[in-house]
Amino acid sequence: MADKKNILTYAGLKQLENELQDLKVYKRKEVAQKIKEAREQGDLSENAEYDAAKDEQRDIEARIEELEKILKNAEVVVEDEVDLDKINIGCQVKLLDFEFDEELNFQLVGSTEANSLQGKISNESPLGLVLIGKRVGDVVEVETPAGGTVQYRVIDIKRVN
């Protein structure tokens, strides 16, 4: 089975590449030094520092493997080429929440970059799925996890600065 394509913005691609570089260049050396220092303390069977360093090494290697897999299957969205007539990945979207009569801003990104605290919603999320292809003035309805629905009107679509 083919691996799933990981849709990324250019900024998201750079962030993942930087994290991978940091893990490979700095974190690996740092944890290797911790393991070396723990070994020098003698008996490894009761050495908590050694165990912690080995756990950290395993976590770093797992994250490196995960990042390499994401980057191998990355498909980068070029924000400058995004059609601003309709919503797509890489757009900044302004919505009007009918229930609370407030404006909300979201950036639509691939699932790898999604971070609701930063206003980045995934194209695979319930809201992201209904927004794809919509235009300014369109009204969308999203089912909430509790079983209700929320309505939004698309107010603006623009490129991410």
mmCIF file of C-alpha atoms in Angstrom:
data_model
loop_
_atom_site.group_PDB
_atom_site.id
_atom_site.type_symbol
_atom_site.label_atom_id
_atom_site.label_comp_id
_atom_site.label_asym_id
_atom_site.label_seq_id
_atom_site.Cartn_x
_atom_site.Cartn_y
_atom_site.Cartn_z
ATOM 1 C CA MET A 1 0.000 0.000 0.000
ATOM 2 C CA ALA A 2 1.337 3.438 -0.874
ATOM 3 C CA ASP A 3 2.076 5.818 1.959
ATOM 4 C CA LYS A 4 -0.309 8.701 2.454
ATOM 5 C CA LYS A 5 0.845 12.007 0.975
ATOM 6 C CA ASN A 6 1.640 14.560 3.676
ATOM 7 C CA ILE A 7 0.423 17.939 2.493
ATOM 8 C CA LEU A 8 2.599 20.729 3.856
ATOM 9 C CA THR A 9 2.935 24.445 3.406
ATOM 10 C CA TYR A 10 6.430 25.711 2.630
ATOM 11 C CA ALA A 11 6.738 27.035 6.223
ATOM 12 C CA GLY A 12 5.692 23.647 7.594
ATOM 13 C CA LEU A 13 8.230 21.882 5.384
ATOM 14 C CA LYS A 14 11.018 24.173 6.619
ATOM 15 C CA GLN A 15 9.985 23.643 10.249
ATOM 16 C CA LEU A 16 10.108 19.845 9.900
ATOM 17 C CA GLU A 17 13.434 19.962 8.045
ATOM 18 C CA ASN A 18 14.906 22.160 10.789
ATOM 19 C CA GLU A 19 13.647 19.829 13.518
ATOM 20 C CA LEU A 20 15.135 16.826 11.709
ATOM 21 C CA GLN A 21 18.478 18.608 11.308
ATOM 22 C CA ASP A 22 18.487 19.576 15.004
ATOM 23 C CA LEU A 23 17.741 16.006 16.088
ATOM 24 C CA LYS A 24 20.414 14.501 13.843
ATOM 25 C CA VAL A 25 23.170 17.039 14.492
ATOM 26 C CA TYR A 26 22.684 18.173 18.091
ATOM 27 C CA LYS A 27 20.310 15.912 19.998
ATOM 28 C CA ARG A 28 22.012 12.674 18.922
ATOM 29 C CA LYS A 29 25.403 13.966 20.119
ATOM 30 C CA GLU A 30 23.882 15.306 23.336
ATOM 31 C CA VAL A 31 22.266 11.976 24.251
ATOM 32 C CA ALA A 32 25.394 10.022 23.246
ATOM 33 C CA GLN A 33 27.358 12.166 25.701
ATOM 34 C CA LYS A 34 24.773 11.478 28.437
ATOM 35 C CA ILE A 35 25.065 7.715 27.802
ATOM 36 C CA LYS A 36 28.858 7.915 27.900
ATOM 37 C CA GLU A 37 28.812 9.816 31.202
ATOM 38 C CA ALA A 38 26.313 7.357 32.707
ATOM 39 C CA ARG A 39 28.474 4.392 31.634
ATOM 40 C CA GLU A 40 31.475 5.915 33.374
ATOM 41 C CA GLN A 41 29.557 5.765 36.665
ATOM 42 C CA GLY A 42 29.890 1.995 36.725
ATOM 43 C CA ASP A 43 27.160 -0.606 37.303
ATOM 44 C CA LEU A 44 24.519 -0.089 34.595
ATOM 45 C CA SER A 45 21.918 -2.378 36.170
ATOM 46 C CA GLU A 46 20.954 0.236 38.782
ATOM 47 C CA ASN A 47 21.885 3.372 36.875
ATOM 48 C CA ALA A 48 18.822 5.616 36.402
ATOM 49 C CA GLU A 49 20.783 8.173 34.349
ATOM 50 C CA TYR A 50 21.785 5.447 31.883
ATOM 51 C CA ASP A 51 18.213 4.187 31.570
ATOM 52 C CA ALA A 52 16.879 7.727 31.074
ATOM 53 C CA ALA A 53 19.509 8.494 28.430
ATOM 54 C CA LYS A 54 18.725 5.262 26.564
ATOM 55 C CA ASP A 55 14.992 6.103 26.664
ATOM 56 C CA GLU A 56 15.746 9.583 25.324
ATOM 57 C CA GLN A 57 17.897 8.068 22.571
ATOM 58 C CA ARG A 58 15.054 5.731 21.565
ATOM 59 C CA ASP A 59 12.596 8.651 21.466
ATOM 60 C CA ILE A 60 14.949 10.756 19.330
ATOM 61 C CA GLU A 61 15.515 7.924 16.860
ATOM 62 C CA ALA A 62 11.757 7.282 16.632
ATOM 63 C CA ARG A 63 11.091 10.978 15.925
ATOM 64 C CA ILE A 64 13.861 11.063 13.289
ATOM 65 C CA GLU A 65 12.284 8.051 11.591
ATOM 66 C CA GLU A 66 8.835 9.676 11.750
ATOM 67 C CA LEU A 67 10.110 12.979 10.302
ATOM 68 C CA GLU A 68 11.981 11.221 7.496
ATOM 69 C CA LYS A 69 8.805 9.325 6.571
ATOM 70 C CA ILE A 70 6.726 12.545 6.598
ATOM 71 C CA LEU A 71 9.279 14.398 4.464
ATOM 72 C CA LYS A 72 9.664 11.473 2.050
ATOM 73 C CA ASN A 73 5.934 11.617 1.313
ATOM 74 C CA ALA A 74 5.601 15.402 1.477
ATOM 75 C CA GLU A 75 3.628 17.344 -1.085
ATOM 76 C CA VAL A 76 4.299 21.060 -0.721
ATOM 77 C CA VAL A 77 1.554 23.585 -1.397
ATOM 78 C CA VAL A 78 2.995 26.732 -2.929
ATOM 79 C CA GLU A 79 0.985 29.484 -1.242
ATOM 80 C CA ASP A 80 1.715 31.985 -4.036
ATOM 81 C CA GLU A 81 -0.061 29.711 -6.512
ATOM 82 C CA VAL A 82 -3.159 29.138 -4.365
ATOM 83 C CA ASP A 83 -6.387 30.218 -6.091
ATOM 84 C CA LEU A 84 -7.956 32.820 -3.795
ATOM 85 C CA ASP A 85 -11.414 32.508 -5.375
ATOM 86 C CA LYS A 86 -12.040 29.408 -3.303
ATOM 87 C CA ILE A 87 -10.660 27.913 -0.105
ATOM 88 C CA ASN A 88 -7.782 25.480 -0.355
ATOM 89 C CA ILE A 89 -4.767 24.390 1.671
ATOM 90 C CA GLY A 90 -2.455 27.317 2.291
ATOM 91 C CA CYS A 91 -5.240 29.904 2.600
ATOM 92 C CA GLN A 92 -5.981 32.190 5.514
ATOM 93 C CA VAL A 93 -9.752 32.117 6.018
ATOM 94 C CA LYS A 94 -11.958 34.518 7.972
ATOM 95 C CA LEU A 95 -15.290 33.064 9.095
ATOM 96 C CA LEU A 96 -18.321 34.466 10.873
ATOM 97 C CA ASP A 97 -19.633 32.154 13.591
ATOM 98 C CA PHE A 98 -23.432 32.627 13.507
ATOM 99 C CA GLU A 99 -24.031 31.271 17.021
ATOM 100 C CA PHE A 100 -21.651 33.664 18.800
ATOM 101 C CA ASP A 101 -21.647 36.424 16.137
ATOM 102 C CA GLU A 102 -17.853 36.545 16.126
ATOM 103 C CA GLU A 103 -15.188 36.459 13.455
ATOM 104 C CA LEU A 104 -12.656 33.633 13.476
ATOM 105 C CA ASN A 105 -9.397 33.361 11.529
ATOM 106 C CA PHE A 106 -7.926 30.051 10.457
ATOM 107 C CA GLN A 107 -5.117 28.890 8.252
ATOM 108 C CA LEU A 108 -5.966 25.716 6.358
ATOM 109 C CA VAL A 109 -2.996 23.318 6.406
ATOM 110 C CA GLY A 110 -2.257 19.639 5.915
ATOM 111 C CA SER A 111 -2.877 17.315 8.861
ATOM 112 C CA THR A 112 0.846 17.179 9.721
ATOM 113 C CA GLU A 113 0.936 20.920 10.487
ATOM 114 C CA ALA A 114 -2.439 21.275 12.211
ATOM 115 C CA ASN A 115 -2.318 23.141 15.527
ATOM 116 C CA SER A 116 -5.580 24.603 16.803
ATOM 117 C CA LEU A 117 -3.766 26.793 19.346
ATOM 118 C CA GLN A 118 -2.034 28.555 16.440
ATOM 119 C CA GLY A 119 -5.218 28.757 14.366
ATOM 120 C CA LYS A 120 -4.019 26.096 11.924
ATOM 121 C CA ILE A 121 -6.742 23.621 11.055
ATOM 122 C CA SER A 122 -6.287 20.431 9.082
ATOM 123 C CA ASN A 123 -7.802 19.874 5.675
ATOM 124 C CA GLU A 124 -8.939 16.516 7.125
ATOM 125 C CA SER A 125 -10.764 17.998 10.140
ATOM 126 C CA PRO A 126 -14.567 18.302 10.014
ATOM 127 C CA LEU A 127 -14.322 22.088 9.487
ATOM 128 C CA GLY A 128 -11.454 21.779 7.014
ATOM 129 C CA LEU A 129 -13.339 19.204 4.935
ATOM 130 C CA VAL A 130 -16.415 21.409 4.527
ATOM 131 C CA LEU A 131 -14.374 24.559 3.820
ATOM 132 C CA ILE A 132 -12.368 23.147 0.878
ATOM 133 C CA GLY A 133 -13.683 24.652 -2.346
ATOM 134 C CA LYS A 134 -15.986 27.193 -0.676
ATOM 135 C CA ARG A 135 -16.056 30.859 -1.742
ATOM 136 C CA VAL A 136 -16.582 34.186 0.020
ATOM 137 C CA GLY A 137 -20.254 34.445 1.046
ATOM 138 C CA ASP A 138 -20.805 30.672 1.242
ATOM 139 C CA VAL A 139 -22.353 29.284 4.427
ATOM 140 C CA VAL A 140 -21.028 25.995 5.797
ATOM 141 C CA GLU A 141 -22.444 23.733 8.458
ATOM 142 C CA VAL A 142 -20.190 21.576 10.629
ATOM 143 C CA GLU A 143 -21.229 18.768 12.941
ATOM 144 C CA THR A 144 -19.816 19.078 16.438
ATOM 145 C CA PRO A 145 -18.536 16.095 18.418
ATOM 146 C CA ALA A 146 -21.535 16.518 20.734
ATOM 147 C CA GLY A 147 -23.901 15.921 17.814
ATOM 148 C CA GLY A 148 -25.035 19.496 17.159
ATOM 149 C CA THR A 149 -24.157 21.696 14.229
ATOM 150 C CA VAL A 150 -22.387 25.036 13.896
ATOM 151 C CA GLN A 151 -22.805 27.415 10.966
ATOM 152 C CA TYR A 152 -20.148 29.727 9.555
ATOM 153 C CA ARG A 153 -20.129 32.228 6.704
ATOM 154 C CA VAL A 154 -16.929 32.659 4.698
ATOM 155 C CA ILE A 155 -16.020 36.360 4.954
ATOM 156 C CA ASP A 156 -12.557 36.465 3.405
ATOM 157 C CA ILE A 157 -9.920 34.276 1.773
ATOM 158 C CA LYS A 158 -6.323 35.455 1.503
ATOM 159 C CA ARG A 159 -2.743 34.260 1.309
ATOM 160 C CA VAL A 160 -0.786 33.658 4.473
ATOM 161 C CA ASN A 161 1.653 36.492 5.118
#
